């Protein structure tokens, strides 16, 4: 029979022209799929270690072999939460993701993601294991807090989405992880997160939903832990009902490294690709066992087709086929500038009595700089997110794993190193105050640190706390007696400034005795310069906490981190998240009437702002959402940015926390300037701002009753004013 192709591409008189080739990702994926053999399909669902069988393209975190016959490229995977990770190559060390969230600025977050996307692509990587959107506020001691975006699902989801959009705009498949409830590292492969459906939907799962819907990221990494008794990577409720069903996620699910709990059951539950290798949990899943299952009828071939379809459509949707990554040098200079800007936008000024800051170099004759190796660099977080910085580490120290770090979770900590990025705060401070005598003390001896401080105009103490994947902090106290150093310095100099380099919240027993505190997080490749710019007022701080700082660990939902029982047991053990449910972070403190040390959303500036003329205009019908309009005024003598935050109180009897963040806007105002600001809260937004999860209707509903809208510059009630109320229902 003659085909259209056989006629040189023309059509036979009377016969319909051949359909044009599909141009949409699904159609293109199906066309390719129809040409693949069973073995080729199996090849795409199996992740290799890059060194597996002695071969592998280059250093990375994973590798899926392509099908050259059909033009399907290899997939090369690398971590990239805070810059390109693994040993892919020297990369720009960004400040921690939590610092990016502290900017509360989606444009700034997009730039942060661009650095990751550009550099992954320059290293030839086309899939990113990034996007950690676990809600660290549930367990602020979590050793991966620095990789997350904090405690609020909306802020975390939106910031993550901005990162992922930027990454995928560089034709690298972006992803979110670790789906879901991987909120502690301790014994993470055995931890069974126990949580009810509504709480999960309104907290951790909501962060994932927003991140995915707002970014269209094409991959989801399922987690090591169990959720309600079933391993996340074999959990059909999570992967199929919620992710692929309710969230309508069209991309593919890949397992965390070695986290595949089974073969056919996991595939049927919704896992599309195993990463990495075959041997976790007994090596049950492998392409060989899937092949046998298909051949003997234990798994329908259509299941494998769907898995492969999802992978291919993700590759098309992200541009992997059309824009193959080409290896080239990274733009280290340009990316370092973005790293510095991200830190300057994310550093949070927590205290400024006096005001002590900004420092005026012309008034300074002597400055003491103390502690945390501030003479050479700034600390970074450990584990798979670790970036090996451009220029090489300034200092590398052995890991400081806490006592409970049994393998396999603890392995990640034991393999980690404490890496200091090459950006010396001491040098940057010297450059800011060239006429002052700036002297460094290593901060290991309180007496000598205090003596130096006593003879200096100001003392700047750097306190740091290392954390890493594969461990949790035992408490939130700075290690190695650093608090005693701060106290000794503060006792000898009333102008003591503390700069914190931490993955997340820490306790500050010396707070009342120091004049200023700057939370610099893990500050990244240009952290020293960014910190000095803030201290000397070249940058006016505008970061706001994306996570509450508790006053005591006794105030947390779980005063101690759950461990297996007995501790050396390898059996699953419960981590009871029903204690706080969806009341994560500030919602917990609000609901319990507990005063945190510093509230979610808090951060000072070198100027002050005021809000006036508040007006609330509910849309018609009111269930569509509302707008809050107000005047924001900069009352000070320097330009600065304020983050106006909108919180919503739900009707009594709904069981919701006293207030939920539903919107915000970061506004830059010149000295004395006033601007009218409108913040729109759209009920149809991916964050479901006017809804609660109903287990009765298995969906989001807007309850009837009275709602109260608050506006202010932190979640603390004292910093909020009521914009008005509205009523839903008859
Ligand atoms: C981590 C993941 C990471 C993977 C590959 C795992 O240990 O949990 O976040 O992407 O390793 O490096």
Short mmCIF file of N, CA and C and ligand atoms in Angstrom, two decimals, residues 60-62 77-81 85-86 128-130 132 134 144 147 177-178 182 185 188 221-224 254-258 275-276 383-385 408-409 412 469-470, ligand 1:
data_model
loop_
_atom_site.label_atom_id
_atom_site.label_comp_id
_atom_site.label_asym_id
_atom_site.label_seq_id
_atom_site.Cartn_x
_atom_site.Cartn_y
_atom_site.Cartn_z
N UNK A 60 28.01 13.70 39.30
CA UNK A 60 26.67 14.26 39.45
C UNK A 60 25.97 13.40 40.49
N UNK A 61 24.68 13.61 40.66
CA UNK A 61 23.96 12.82 41.66
C UNK A 61 23.15 11.70 41.03
N UNK A 62 23.17 11.57 39.74
CA UNK A 62 22.41 10.51 39.11
C UNK A 62 22.45 10.63 37.60
N UNK A 77 21.58 14.30 36.55
CA UNK A 77 20.92 14.90 37.71
C UNK A 77 21.95 15.52 38.64
N UNK A 78 21.59 16.67 39.23
CA UNK A 78 22.45 17.23 40.28
C UNK A 78 21.60 17.99 41.28
N UNK A 79 22.08 17.99 42.50
CA UNK A 79 21.42 18.77 43.53
C UNK A 79 21.61 20.25 43.25
N UNK A 80 20.73 21.03 43.84
CA UNK A 80 20.84 22.46 43.60
C UNK A 80 19.82 23.22 44.41
N UNK A 81 19.95 23.14 45.73
CA UNK A 81 19.05 23.92 46.60
C UNK A 81 19.61 25.30 46.85
N UNK A 85 25.08 21.52 43.49
CA UNK A 85 25.68 20.69 44.53
C UNK A 85 26.50 19.54 43.97
N UNK A 86 26.71 18.55 44.84
CA UNK A 86 27.46 17.35 44.49
C UNK A 86 28.88 17.76 44.07
N UNK A 128 17.29 18.88 37.94
CA UNK A 128 17.74 19.39 39.23
C UNK A 128 17.02 18.69 40.37
N UNK A 129 17.80 18.13 41.28
CA UNK A 129 17.23 17.62 42.53
C UNK A 129 17.16 18.79 43.51
N UNK A 130 16.32 19.74 43.26
CA UNK A 130 16.32 20.91 44.15
C UNK A 130 14.99 21.08 44.84
N UNK A 132 13.69 22.10 47.88
CA UNK A 132 13.26 21.54 49.17
C UNK A 132 12.20 22.44 49.78
N UNK A 134 9.97 21.23 52.19
CA UNK A 134 9.47 20.69 53.46
C UNK A 134 9.34 21.85 54.46
N UNK A 144 18.21 20.14 57.82
CA UNK A 144 18.11 20.68 56.46
C UNK A 144 17.32 21.97 56.43
N UNK A 147 18.01 24.53 53.80
CA UNK A 147 17.61 24.27 52.41
C UNK A 147 16.15 24.62 52.15
N UNK A 177 10.97 18.63 46.52
CA UNK A 177 11.26 17.51 47.38
C UNK A 177 11.06 17.94 48.83
N UNK A 178 10.96 17.07 49.76
CA UNK A 178 10.88 15.63 49.67
C UNK A 178 9.45 15.30 50.03
N UNK A 182 8.86 15.00 55.22
CA UNK A 182 10.23 14.66 55.62
C UNK A 182 10.77 15.83 56.45
N UNK A 185 15.41 14.77 60.11
CA UNK A 185 16.42 13.93 59.50
C UNK A 185 16.72 12.71 60.35
N UNK A 188 15.58 9.14 59.25
CA UNK A 188 14.59 9.56 58.26
C UNK A 188 14.03 8.42 57.43
N UNK A 221 10.33 14.70 43.90
CA UNK A 221 11.09 13.64 44.56
C UNK A 221 10.31 13.18 45.78
N UNK A 222 9.97 11.88 45.78
CA UNK A 222 9.30 11.36 46.98
C UNK A 222 10.35 11.07 48.05
N UNK A 223 9.90 11.04 49.29
CA UNK A 223 10.80 11.12 50.44
C UNK A 223 11.16 9.75 51.01
N UNK A 224 12.14 9.77 51.91
CA UNK A 224 12.55 8.54 52.60
C UNK A 224 11.50 8.04 53.59
N UNK A 254 10.17 10.86 41.01
CA UNK A 254 11.39 10.07 41.17
C UNK A 254 11.65 9.89 42.66
N UNK A 255 12.31 8.80 42.99
CA UNK A 255 12.53 8.52 44.41
C UNK A 255 13.75 9.28 44.91
N UNK A 256 13.78 9.57 46.21
CA UNK A 256 15.04 10.03 46.79
C UNK A 256 16.04 8.89 46.60
N UNK A 257 17.32 9.20 46.75
CA UNK A 257 18.35 8.21 46.46
C UNK A 257 18.12 6.93 47.28
N UNK A 258 17.95 5.86 46.61
CA UNK A 258 17.75 4.53 47.22
C UNK A 258 16.46 4.43 48.03
N UNK A 275 15.63 6.52 41.76
CA UNK A 275 16.95 7.12 41.89
C UNK A 275 17.49 6.60 43.20
N UNK A 276 18.58 6.15 43.37
CA UNK A 276 19.56 5.83 42.37
C UNK A 276 19.97 4.40 42.65
N UNK A 383 25.74 18.26 53.50
CA UNK A 383 24.88 17.24 52.90
C UNK A 383 24.82 17.40 51.40
N UNK A 384 23.77 16.85 50.80
CA UNK A 384 23.71 16.86 49.33
C UNK A 384 23.56 18.27 48.77
N UNK A 385 23.11 19.21 49.57
CA UNK A 385 22.97 20.59 49.08
C UNK A 385 24.29 21.34 49.10
N UNK A 408 20.99 4.69 58.09
CA UNK A 408 21.55 5.37 56.93
C UNK A 408 21.37 6.89 56.98
N UNK A 409 20.40 7.41 57.76
CA UNK A 409 20.20 8.85 57.79
C UNK A 409 21.45 9.57 58.20
N UNK A 412 24.74 10.64 55.90
CA UNK A 412 24.89 11.89 55.17
C UNK A 412 25.64 12.91 56.01
N UNK A 469 22.23 17.83 56.21
CA UNK A 469 21.40 16.67 55.92
C UNK A 469 21.92 15.49 56.74
N UNK A 470 21.01 14.61 57.14
CA UNK A 470 21.43 13.41 57.85
C UNK A 470 21.61 13.61 59.34
C1 LIG B 1 18.86 13.66 49.64
C2 LIG B 1 18.25 14.33 48.44
C3 LIG B 1 19.26 14.45 47.34
C4 LIG B 1 19.80 13.08 47.00
C5 LIG B 1 20.80 13.07 45.87
C6 LIG B 1 19.58 12.37 49.27
O1 LIG B 1 20.36 11.94 50.33
O2 LIG B 1 17.86 13.41 50.59
O3 LIG B 1 17.74 15.59 48.79
O4 LIG B 1 18.68 15.06 46.24
O5 LIG B 1 20.42 12.55 48.16
O6 LIG B 1 21.96 13.72 46.24
#
